[in-house]
CSV table of C-alpha atoms and ligand atoms in Angstrom, one decimal:
chain,number,residue,atom,x,y,z
F,66,MET,CA,104.2,22.9,-19.6
F,67,ASP,CA,104.4,25.2,-16.6
F,68,SER,CA,108.0,25.9,-17.0
F,69,GLU,CA,107.6,26.9,-20.6
F,70,ARG,CA,104.7,29.1,-19.7
F,71,SER,CA,106.6,30.8,-17.0
F,72,GLN,CA,109.5,31.4,-19.3
F,73,SER,CA,107.4,33.3,-21.8
F,74,ALA,CA,105.7,35.3,-19.1
F,75,LYS,CA,107.3,38.5,-17.9
F,76,ARG,CA,110.2,37.5,-15.7
F,77,VAL,CA,110.8,38.7,-12.2
F,78,GLY,CA,114.0,40.9,-12.0
F,79,VAL,CA,116.5,39.8,-9.5
F,80,VAL,CA,119.8,41.3,-8.1
F,81,LEU,CA,122.6,38.7,-7.8
F,82,VAL,CA,125.1,39.0,-4.9
F,83,GLY,CA,128.3,37.0,-4.4
F,84,VAL,CA,130.6,37.3,-1.4
F,85,ASP,CA,134.2,36.1,-1.8
F,86,LEU,CA,134.9,34.9,1.7
F,87,VAL,CA,138.5,34.1,2.6
F,88,GLY,CA,139.1,30.4,2.3
F,89,ILE,CA,136.3,29.4,0.0
F,90,PRO,CA,137.8,27.3,-2.8
F,91,HIS,CA,135.7,28.5,-5.6
F,92,PHE,CA,134.4,32.0,-6.1
F,93,ASP,CA,132.4,32.8,-9.2
F,94,ALA,CA,133.1,36.5,-9.5
F,95,GLU,CA,130.9,36.9,-12.6
F,96,LEU,CA,128.1,35.0,-10.8
F,97,GLU,CA,127.6,33.1,-14.0
F,98,GLU,CA,126.2,29.9,-12.5
F,99,LEU,CA,123.9,31.8,-10.1
F,100,GLY,CA,122.7,33.7,-13.1
F,101,LEU,CA,122.0,30.5,-15.0
F,102,LEU,CA,120.2,29.0,-12.0
F,103,ALA,CA,118.1,32.2,-11.7
F,104,GLN,CA,117.2,32.0,-15.4
F,105,THR,CA,116.4,28.3,-15.1
F,106,ALA,CA,114.0,29.2,-12.3
F,107,GLY,CA,112.3,31.8,-14.6
F,108,LEU,CA,113.9,34.9,-13.0
F,109,GLU,CA,115.8,37.6,-14.8
F,110,PRO,CA,119.1,38.8,-13.4
F,111,VAL,CA,119.1,42.6,-13.7
F,112,ALA,CA,122.2,43.5,-11.7
F,113,ARG,CA,125.2,41.7,-10.2
F,114,LEU,CA,127.3,42.7,-7.3
F,115,SER,CA,130.3,40.8,-5.8
F,116,CYS,CA,132.5,41.8,-2.9
F,117,LYS,CA,135.1,40.4,-0.7
F,118,ARG,CA,135.0,39.8,3.1
F,119,LYS,CA,137.1,38.0,5.6
F,120,ALA,CA,134.0,36.5,7.3
F,121,PRO,CA,130.3,36.9,6.9
F,122,ASP,CA,128.7,39.7,9.0
F,123,ALA,CA,126.6,37.9,11.7
F,124,ALA,CA,123.6,40.1,11.1
F,125,LEU,CA,123.5,41.0,7.3
F,126,PHE,CA,126.1,38.6,5.8
F,127,VAL,CA,127.6,41.7,4.0
F,128,GLY,CA,128.7,44.9,5.6
F,129,SER,CA,126.1,47.7,5.9
F,130,GLY,CA,127.9,49.7,3.2
F,131,LYS,CA,127.4,46.8,0.8
F,132,ALA,CA,123.8,46.3,2.0
F,133,ASP,CA,123.2,50.0,1.0
F,134,GLU,CA,124.6,49.4,-2.4
F,135,ILE,CA,122.4,46.3,-2.9
F,136,ARG,CA,119.4,48.4,-1.8
F,137,LEU,CA,120.2,51.0,-4.3
F,138,LEU,CA,120.6,48.4,-7.1
F,139,VAL,CA,117.2,47.0,-6.2
F,140,GLN,CA,115.6,50.4,-6.4
F,141,MET,CA,117.4,51.4,-9.6
F,142,HIS,CA,116.4,48.3,-11.5
F,143,GLY,CA,113.0,47.7,-9.8
F,144,ALA,CA,114.2,44.3,-8.8
F,145,ALA,CA,111.7,42.1,-6.9
F,146,GLU,CA,114.2,39.8,-5.2
F,147,VAL,CA,117.8,39.4,-4.2
F,148,LEU,CA,119.7,36.2,-4.6
F,149,PHE,CA,122.9,35.3,-2.7
F,150,ASP,CA,125.4,32.8,-4.1
F,151,GLN,CA,126.3,31.7,-0.6
F,152,ALA,CA,124.1,30.1,2.1
F,153,LEU,CA,122.5,32.5,4.5
F,154,SER,CA,121.5,31.7,8.0
F,155,PRO,CA,117.8,32.2,8.8
F,156,ALA,CA,118.6,35.3,10.8
F,157,GLN,CA,120.8,36.9,8.1
F,158,GLN,CA,118.0,36.2,5.6
F,159,ARG,CA,115.4,37.8,7.8
F,160,ASN,CA,117.6,40.8,8.6
F,161,LEU,CA,118.4,41.3,4.9
F,162,GLU,CA,114.8,41.2,3.9
F,163,ARG,CA,114.0,43.9,6.5
F,164,TYR,CA,116.9,46.0,5.3
F,165,LEU,CA,116.3,45.6,1.6
F,166,GLU,CA,112.5,45.4,1.7
F,167,VAL,CA,112.4,42.6,-0.9
F,168,PRO,CA,112.5,38.9,-0.4
F,169,VAL,CA,116.1,37.5,-0.2
F,170,TYR,CA,117.0,34.0,-1.2
F,171,ASP,CA,120.1,31.9,-1.3
F,172,ARG,CA,121.5,29.3,-3.6
F,173,THR,CA,120.0,26.4,-1.7
F,174,LEU,CA,116.5,27.7,-1.9
F,175,LEU,CA,117.0,28.5,-5.6
F,176,ILE,CA,118.1,25.0,-6.4
F,177,LEU,CA,115.2,23.6,-4.4
F,178,GLU,CA,112.8,25.8,-6.3
F,179,ILE,CA,114.2,24.6,-9.7
F,180,PHE,CA,113.8,21.0,-8.6
F,181,ALA,CA,110.3,21.8,-7.5
F,182,GLN,CA,109.5,23.3,-10.9
F,183,ARG,CA,111.1,20.5,-12.9
F,184,ALA,CA,110.0,17.4,-11.1
F,185,ARG,CA,107.7,15.4,-13.3
F,186,SER,CA,107.5,11.9,-12.0
F,187,HIS,CA,105.7,10.8,-8.9
F,188,GLU,CA,109.0,9.9,-7.3
F,189,GLY,CA,110.7,13.1,-8.3
F,190,LYS,CA,107.9,15.1,-6.8
F,191,LEU,CA,108.0,13.2,-3.6
F,192,GLN,CA,111.8,13.7,-3.4
F,193,VAL,CA,111.6,17.4,-3.9
F,194,GLU,CA,108.7,17.6,-1.4
F,195,LEU,CA,110.9,15.9,1.2
F,196,ALA,CA,113.9,18.2,0.5
F,197,ARG,CA,111.6,21.2,0.8
F,198,LEU,CA,110.1,20.0,4.1
F,199,GLN,CA,113.6,19.3,5.5
F,200,TYR,CA,114.7,22.8,4.5
F,201,LEU,CA,111.6,24.3,5.9
F,202,SER,CA,112.0,22.5,9.2
F,203,THR,CA,115.3,24.3,9.8
F,204,ARG,CA,113.7,27.7,9.2
F,205,LEU,CA,110.2,28.1,10.3
F,206,VAL,CA,109.6,31.4,8.5
F,207,ARG,CA,107.8,32.5,5.4
F,208,ARG,CA,110.2,30.7,3.0
F,209,TRP,CA,107.3,28.4,2.2
F,210,THR,CA,105.3,31.2,0.6
F,211,HIS,CA,107.9,31.6,-2.1
F,212,LEU,CA,107.9,27.9,-2.9
F,213,GLU,CA,104.1,27.7,-2.8
F,214,ARG,CA,103.5,30.6,-5.0
F,215,GLN,CA,105.5,28.9,-7.8
F,216,GLN,CA,102.4,26.8,-8.3
F,217,GLY,CA,100.5,29.9,-9.3
F,218,GLY,CA,103.3,31.1,-11.6
F,219,ILE,CA,106.4,33.1,-10.9
F,220,GLY,CA,106.0,36.6,-9.7
F,221,GLN,CA,102.6,36.1,-8.1
F,222,ARG,CA,102.4,37.0,-4.4
F,223,GLY,CA,100.4,35.5,-1.7
F,224,GLY,CA,98.4,32.4,-2.5
F,225,PRO,CA,98.0,29.1,-0.7
F,226,GLY,CA,101.4,29.5,1.0
F,227,GLU,CA,100.2,31.8,3.7
F,228,THR,CA,98.4,29.1,5.5
F,229,GLN,CA,101.5,27.0,5.5
F,230,ILE,CA,103.4,29.6,7.5
F,231,GLU,CA,101.5,28.5,10.6
F,232,LEU,CA,102.7,24.9,10.3
F,233,ASP,CA,104.5,24.1,13.5
F,234,LYS,CA,107.6,21.9,13.7
F,235,ARG,CA,105.6,18.8,14.7
F,236,MET,CA,103.4,19.1,11.7
F,237,ILE,CA,106.4,19.4,9.4
F,238,GLY,CA,107.9,16.4,11.2
F,239,ASP,CA,104.8,14.4,10.5
F,240,ALA,CA,104.8,15.5,6.9
F,241,ILE,CA,108.4,14.5,6.6
F,242,LYS,CA,107.6,11.1,8.0
F,243,ARG,CA,104.7,10.6,5.6
F,244,THR,CA,106.7,11.7,2.6
F,245,LYS,CA,109.5,9.3,3.6
F,246,GLU,CA,107.1,6.4,3.8
F,247,ARG,CA,105.6,7.2,0.4
F,248,LEU,CA,109.1,7.4,-1.0
F,249,GLU,CA,110.0,4.1,0.6
F,250,LYS,CA,107.1,2.5,-1.2
F,251,VAL,CA,108.1,3.9,-4.5
F,252,LYS,CA,111.7,2.8,-3.8
F,253,ARG,CA,110.6,-0.7,-3.1
F,254,GLN,CA,108.9,-0.8,-6.4
F,255,ARG,CA,112.0,0.4,-8.1
F,256,SER,CA,114.1,-2.2,-6.5
F,257,THR,CA,111.8,-4.8,-7.8
F,258,GLN,CA,112.3,-3.4,-11.2
F,259,ARG,CA,116.0,-3.4,-10.6
F,260,ARG,CA,115.9,-7.0,-9.6
F,261,GLN,CA,114.1,-7.8,-12.8
F,262,ARG,CA,116.8,-6.0,-14.7
F,263,GLU,CA,119.4,-8.0,-12.8
F,264,ARG,CA,117.7,-11.2,-13.7
F,265,ARG,CA,118.0,-10.2,-17.3
F,266,GLU,CA,121.7,-10.0,-16.6
F,267,THR,CA,122.3,-6.6,-18.0
F,268,PHE,CA,125.4,-4.6,-17.9
F,269,ASN,CA,124.3,-1.2,-16.4
F,270,ILE,CA,125.9,2.0,-17.5
F,271,SER,CA,125.0,5.4,-15.9
F,272,LEU,CA,125.7,8.8,-17.3
F,273,VAL,CA,126.8,11.1,-14.5
F,274,GLY,CA,128.2,14.6,-14.5
F,275,TYR,CA,127.8,18.2,-13.6
F,276,THR,CA,124.5,19.8,-14.7
F,277,ASN,CA,124.5,21.0,-18.3
F,278,ALA,CA,127.5,18.9,-19.3
F,279,GLY,CA,125.4,17.3,-22.1
F,280,LYS,CA,124.4,14.0,-20.5
F,281,SER,CA,120.9,13.9,-22.1
F,282,THR,CA,122.2,15.1,-25.5
F,283,LEU,CA,124.7,12.2,-25.4
F,284,PHE,CA,122.1,9.8,-24.2
F,285,ASN,CA,119.8,10.8,-27.1
F,286,ALA,CA,122.7,10.5,-29.6
F,287,LEU,CA,123.6,7.0,-28.3
F,288,VAL,CA,120.2,5.4,-28.0
F,289,LYS,CA,118.2,7.6,-30.4
F,290,ALA,CA,115.9,8.6,-27.6
F,291,ARG,CA,114.3,11.9,-27.1
F,292,ALA,CA,115.1,12.8,-23.5
F,293,TYR,CA,114.7,16.5,-22.6
F,294,ALA,CA,117.9,18.3,-23.2
F,295,ALA,CA,118.2,22.1,-22.8
F,296,ASP,CA,120.6,24.9,-22.0
F,297,GLN,CA,119.3,24.9,-18.4
F,298,LEU,CA,120.5,23.6,-15.2
F,299,PHE,CA,118.7,20.4,-14.0
F,300,ALA,CA,116.9,19.9,-17.2
F,301,THR,CA,116.7,16.2,-16.2
F,302,LEU,CA,115.4,15.1,-12.8
F,303,ASP,CA,114.1,11.7,-13.5
F,304,THR,CA,116.1,8.7,-14.6
F,305,THR,CA,115.5,7.3,-18.1
F,306,THR,CA,116.9,3.9,-19.1
F,307,ARG,CA,117.3,2.5,-22.6
F,308,GLN,CA,119.0,-0.4,-24.2
F,309,LEU,CA,122.2,0.4,-26.1
F,310,TYR,CA,123.3,-2.3,-28.6
F,311,LEU,CA,127.1,-2.6,-29.0
F,312,VAL,CA,127.9,-4.2,-32.3
F,313,ASP,CA,131.5,-5.1,-31.2
F,314,ALA,CA,130.3,-6.9,-28.2
F,315,GLY,CA,127.3,-8.5,-29.9
F,316,ARG,CA,125.0,-7.6,-27.1
F,317,SER,CA,123.1,-4.8,-25.5
F,318,VAL,CA,123.8,-2.9,-22.3
F,319,SER,CA,121.4,-0.6,-20.4
F,320,LEU,CA,122.2,3.0,-20.4
F,321,SER,CA,120.7,5.5,-17.8
F,322,ASP,CA,120.5,9.2,-18.0
F,323,THR,CA,120.0,10.9,-14.7
F,324,VAL,CA,120.0,14.1,-12.6
F,325,GLY,CA,123.1,16.3,-12.9
F,326,PHE,CA,125.2,17.4,-10.0
F,327,ILE,CA,126.1,21.0,-8.9
F,328,ARG,CA,128.5,22.4,-6.4
F,329,ASP,CA,127.0,22.8,-2.9
F,330,LEU,CA,124.1,20.6,-3.8
F,331,PRO,CA,121.8,21.1,-0.8
F,332,HIS,CA,122.2,18.1,1.5
F,333,GLY,CA,118.5,17.6,1.8
F,334,LEU,CA,118.5,17.1,-1.9
F,335,ILE,CA,121.2,14.5,-1.9
F,336,ASP,CA,119.2,12.6,0.8
F,337,ALA,CA,115.9,13.1,-1.1
F,338,PHE,CA,117.4,12.0,-4.4
F,339,GLN,CA,119.0,9.0,-2.9
F,340,ALA,CA,116.6,6.8,-4.9
F,341,THR,CA,117.4,8.5,-8.2
F,342,LEU,CA,121.1,8.6,-7.5
F,343,GLN,CA,120.9,5.0,-6.5
F,344,GLU,CA,120.8,4.3,-10.2
F,345,ALA,CA,124.4,5.5,-10.3
F,346,VAL,CA,125.5,3.5,-7.4
F,347,ASP,CA,124.1,0.3,-9.0
F,348,ALA,CA,125.9,0.8,-12.2
F,349,ASP,CA,128.7,-1.4,-13.5
F,350,LEU,CA,130.3,1.6,-15.2
F,351,LEU,CA,129.9,5.3,-14.9
F,352,LEU,CA,130.3,7.6,-17.9
F,353,HIS,CA,131.3,10.8,-16.3
F,354,VAL,CA,130.4,13.5,-18.8
F,355,VAL,CA,132.4,16.8,-18.6
F,356,ASP,CA,131.7,20.1,-20.4
F,357,ALA,CA,135.2,20.4,-21.8
F,358,ALA,CA,134.3,23.9,-23.1
F,359,ASN,CA,133.5,25.2,-19.6
F,360,PRO,CA,136.6,26.9,-18.1
F,361,HIS,CA,135.5,25.6,-14.7
F,362,PHE,CA,135.6,22.0,-15.7
F,363,PRO,CA,138.2,20.8,-13.2
F,364,GLU,CA,136.2,22.2,-10.4
F,365,GLN,CA,133.1,20.6,-11.8
F,366,ILE,CA,134.8,17.2,-12.0
F,367,SER,CA,135.8,17.4,-8.3
F,368,GLN,CA,132.3,18.4,-7.3
F,369,VAL,CA,130.9,15.4,-9.2
F,370,GLN,CA,133.5,13.2,-7.5
F,371,ARG,CA,132.4,14.5,-4.1
F,372,VAL,CA,128.8,13.7,-4.7
F,373,LEU,CA,129.7,10.3,-6.0
F,374,SER,CA,131.6,9.6,-2.8
F,375,GLU,CA,128.7,10.8,-0.7
F,376,ILE,CA,126.3,8.4,-2.4
F,377,GLY,CA,128.8,5.5,-2.2
F,378,ALA,CA,129.7,5.3,-5.9
F,379,ALA,CA,133.3,6.5,-5.7
F,380,ASP,CA,134.7,3.0,-6.5
F,381,ILE,CA,132.7,2.3,-9.6
F,382,LYS,CA,134.9,2.2,-12.7
F,383,GLN,CA,134.6,5.4,-14.7
F,384,VAL,CA,135.3,6.6,-18.2
F,385,LEU,CA,135.6,10.4,-18.6
F,386,LEU,CA,133.8,11.8,-21.6
F,387,PHE,CA,135.1,15.3,-22.4
F,388,ASN,CA,132.1,16.5,-24.3
F,389,LYS,CA,131.4,19.6,-26.5
F,390,LEU,CA,134.5,19.0,-28.5
F,391,ASP,CA,132.9,21.0,-31.3
F,392,ALA,CA,132.7,24.1,-29.0
F,393,LEU,CA,136.5,24.1,-28.3
F,394,ALA,CA,138.6,26.8,-30.0
F,395,PRO,CA,140.9,25.2,-32.7
F,396,GLU,CA,144.0,25.9,-30.4
F,397,GLN,CA,142.2,24.1,-27.5
F,398,ARG,CA,141.5,21.0,-29.5
F,399,PRO,CA,143.4,18.0,-28.1
F,400,GLN,CA,145.9,16.2,-30.4
F,401,VAL,CA,144.6,12.8,-29.5
F,402,LEU,CA,140.9,12.1,-28.8
F,403,GLU,CA,141.6,9.1,-26.5
F,404,ASP,CA,144.0,9.2,-23.5
F,405,SER,CA,143.9,9.2,-19.8
F,406,TYR,CA,143.3,12.0,-17.3
F,407,GLU,CA,144.5,12.0,-13.7
F,408,MET,CA,141.6,12.2,-11.4
F,409,ASP,CA,142.0,11.9,-7.6
F,410,GLY,CA,145.6,10.7,-8.2
F,411,ARG,CA,144.5,7.9,-10.5
F,412,PRO,CA,144.6,7.8,-14.3
F,413,VAL,CA,141.1,7.4,-15.8
F,414,SER,CA,140.4,6.7,-19.4
F,415,ARG,CA,139.2,9.8,-21.2
F,416,ILE,CA,137.5,10.1,-24.6
F,417,PHE,CA,136.8,13.4,-26.3
F,418,VAL,CA,133.3,13.5,-27.9
F,419,SER,CA,130.7,15.8,-29.2
F,420,ALA,CA,127.2,14.7,-28.5
F,421,ARG,CA,126.1,17.4,-30.9
F,422,THR,CA,128.1,16.4,-34.0
F,423,GLY,CA,128.6,12.8,-33.1
F,424,GLU,CA,132.4,13.0,-33.2
F,425,GLY,CA,134.0,10.4,-31.0
F,426,LEU,CA,130.9,8.4,-30.5
F,427,ASP,CA,132.2,5.5,-32.5
F,428,THR,CA,135.3,5.5,-30.3
F,429,LEU,CA,133.1,5.5,-27.3
F,430,ARG,CA,131.1,2.5,-28.6
F,431,HIS,CA,134.3,0.5,-29.3
F,432,ARG,CA,135.5,1.3,-25.8
F,433,LEU,CA,132.3,0.3,-24.2
F,434,ALA,CA,132.3,-3.0,-26.1
F,435,ALA,CA,135.8,-3.7,-25.0
F,436,ILE,CA,134.9,-3.0,-21.4
F,437,VAL,CA,131.9,-5.3,-21.5
F,438,LEU,CA,133.9,-8.0,-23.2
F,439,ALA,CA,136.7,-7.7,-20.7
F,440,VAL,CA,134.4,-8.1,-17.8
F,441,HIS,CA,132.1,-10.8,-19.2
F,442,GLY,CA,134.1,-12.4,-22.0
F,443,PRO,CA,132.6,-12.9,-25.4
F,444,SER,CA,130.0,-15.4,-24.2
F,445,MET,CA,126.4,-14.2,-24.2
F,446,THR,CA,125.8,-15.5,-20.7
F,447,LEU,CA,126.5,-12.8,-18.2
F,448,GLY,CA,126.6,-12.9,-14.5
F,449,LEU,CA,126.6,-9.8,-12.4
F,450,ALA,CA,130.0,-8.2,-12.1
F,451,PRO,CA,130.9,-7.6,-8.5
F,452,ASP,CA,134.5,-6.6,-9.1
F,453,LEU,CA,135.4,-4.7,-12.2
F,454,PRO,CA,139.0,-4.3,-13.1
F,455,GLN,CA,140.0,-0.7,-12.6
F,456,ALA,CA,142.2,-0.5,-15.7
F,457,LEU,CA,141.3,-2.3,-18.9
F,458,ASP,CA,143.8,-0.7,-21.2
W,539,GTP,N1,128.3,22.7,-28.5
W,539,GTP,C1,127.8,21.6,-27.9
W,539,GTP,N2,126.8,21.8,-27.1
W,539,GTP,C2,126.3,20.6,-26.5
W,539,GTP,C3,126.9,19.4,-26.7
W,539,GTP,N3,126.2,18.5,-25.9
W,539,GTP,C4,125.2,19.2,-25.3
W,539,GTP,N4,125.3,20.5,-25.6
W,539,GTP,C5,124.4,21.5,-25.1
W,539,GTP,O1,124.5,21.7,-23.7
W,539,GTP,C6,123.3,22.0,-23.1
W,539,GTP,C7,123.0,21.0,-22.0
W,539,GTP,O2,122.7,19.7,-22.6
W,539,GTP,P1,121.9,18.6,-21.8
W,539,GTP,O3,122.1,17.4,-22.6
W,539,GTP,O4,120.6,19.0,-21.4
W,539,GTP,O5,122.9,18.5,-20.5
W,539,GTP,P2,122.6,17.6,-19.2
W,539,GTP,O6,124.0,17.2,-18.7
W,539,GTP,O7,121.7,16.5,-19.5
W,539,GTP,O8,122.0,18.7,-18.2
W,539,GTP,P3,121.0,18.5,-16.9
W,539,GTP,O9,120.0,17.5,-17.3
W,539,GTP,O10,120.5,19.9,-16.8
W,539,GTP,O11,121.9,18.1,-15.8
W,539,GTP,C8,122.3,22.0,-24.2
W,539,GTP,O12,122.1,23.3,-24.6
W,539,GTP,C9,122.9,21.2,-25.3
W,539,GTP,O13,122.5,21.5,-26.6
W,539,GTP,C10,128.0,19.3,-27.6
W,539,GTP,O14,128.6,18.2,-27.9
W,539,GTP,N5,128.4,20.5,-28.2
W,540,MG,MG1,119.9,16.1,-18.7
């Protein structure tokens, strides 16, 4: 696979920059997530710099003193690119590139690039294509080159991208329209499939959660599938659905594994992935998987909640799965493995599990069976459940 090849090839060194602006709710001083994103994209962080500012500099985003420091780091480490954790305006990006003499990218573009590398299905590729085009239409510069050259492998310059630079807005507009039409077609096919599923009167459960929380690992553990799980961000881009038999309920439910969320998920991507995310919206129950071993989990939970509201899935019943129980230090281990957790001012059932060791999965299966039975009763004939009770305890 391309991604595997690019990972074994020599990685492009990048300098990571984070700017703690007054008033931003989350600042990752260690630039840990940006580093993971960079690695997922096949880049190698060689230096990190974070600084504080009241407001971004209009021209360079950072002050000129910091810009000098970044330039020095680039030279010292022979870095080929600079990545900013915050969104840059097209002008700031251009000015920084002139000043630093290397390409400068921001988080949005990095996420787009990862999606572009990872998309496998026809629909996934179309979705990424749409998000790229939308991003491109807002900045008609040579951003495209960077995305295009990914096809030739990371670190290669030039390539087919050069001709794309000349694309004018109208052409991009046309391309957006065409891609949307193609996506619509795929979407219609999906909704036919969905209707077929509905006819089978299934109870649909979707795994949702922050990227890298362990959704695919859990999916594999529950349905004995082999979905791709990896210590990478956005390992999964396409939705996979399998039947999960619940002994206690005497019936199967369908379980879907889908794309993970991340803070500041580029808007174009939410739009573009509407079809994939639709899977979550159509679910009867969301299993919200949380990486309990990640110190930033509360922030990650709120980011997931935000995306869920944006896609109209905020009111679907949830069970929180605090995963990676095995990775918690003994003193962090909870006393009870099943309780409730206050989320957006409401108590939500929570179960601690380890997808890796299997701990807690029986409890989860019992709970799922109880929910299915509470909604549909023990009979085998099931209708669709328009209104799910919020609390079933
Ligand atoms: N220690 C520990 N690691 C886990 C557990 N579950 C998953 N992981 C690890 O966490 C990483 C991410 O797992 P995935 O299942 O790919 O996570 P995901 O939520 O599907 O991630 P994306 O598809 O990238 O959004 C992998 O390295 C897993 O091995 C767990 O219970 N314990
Ligand atoms: Mg996954």
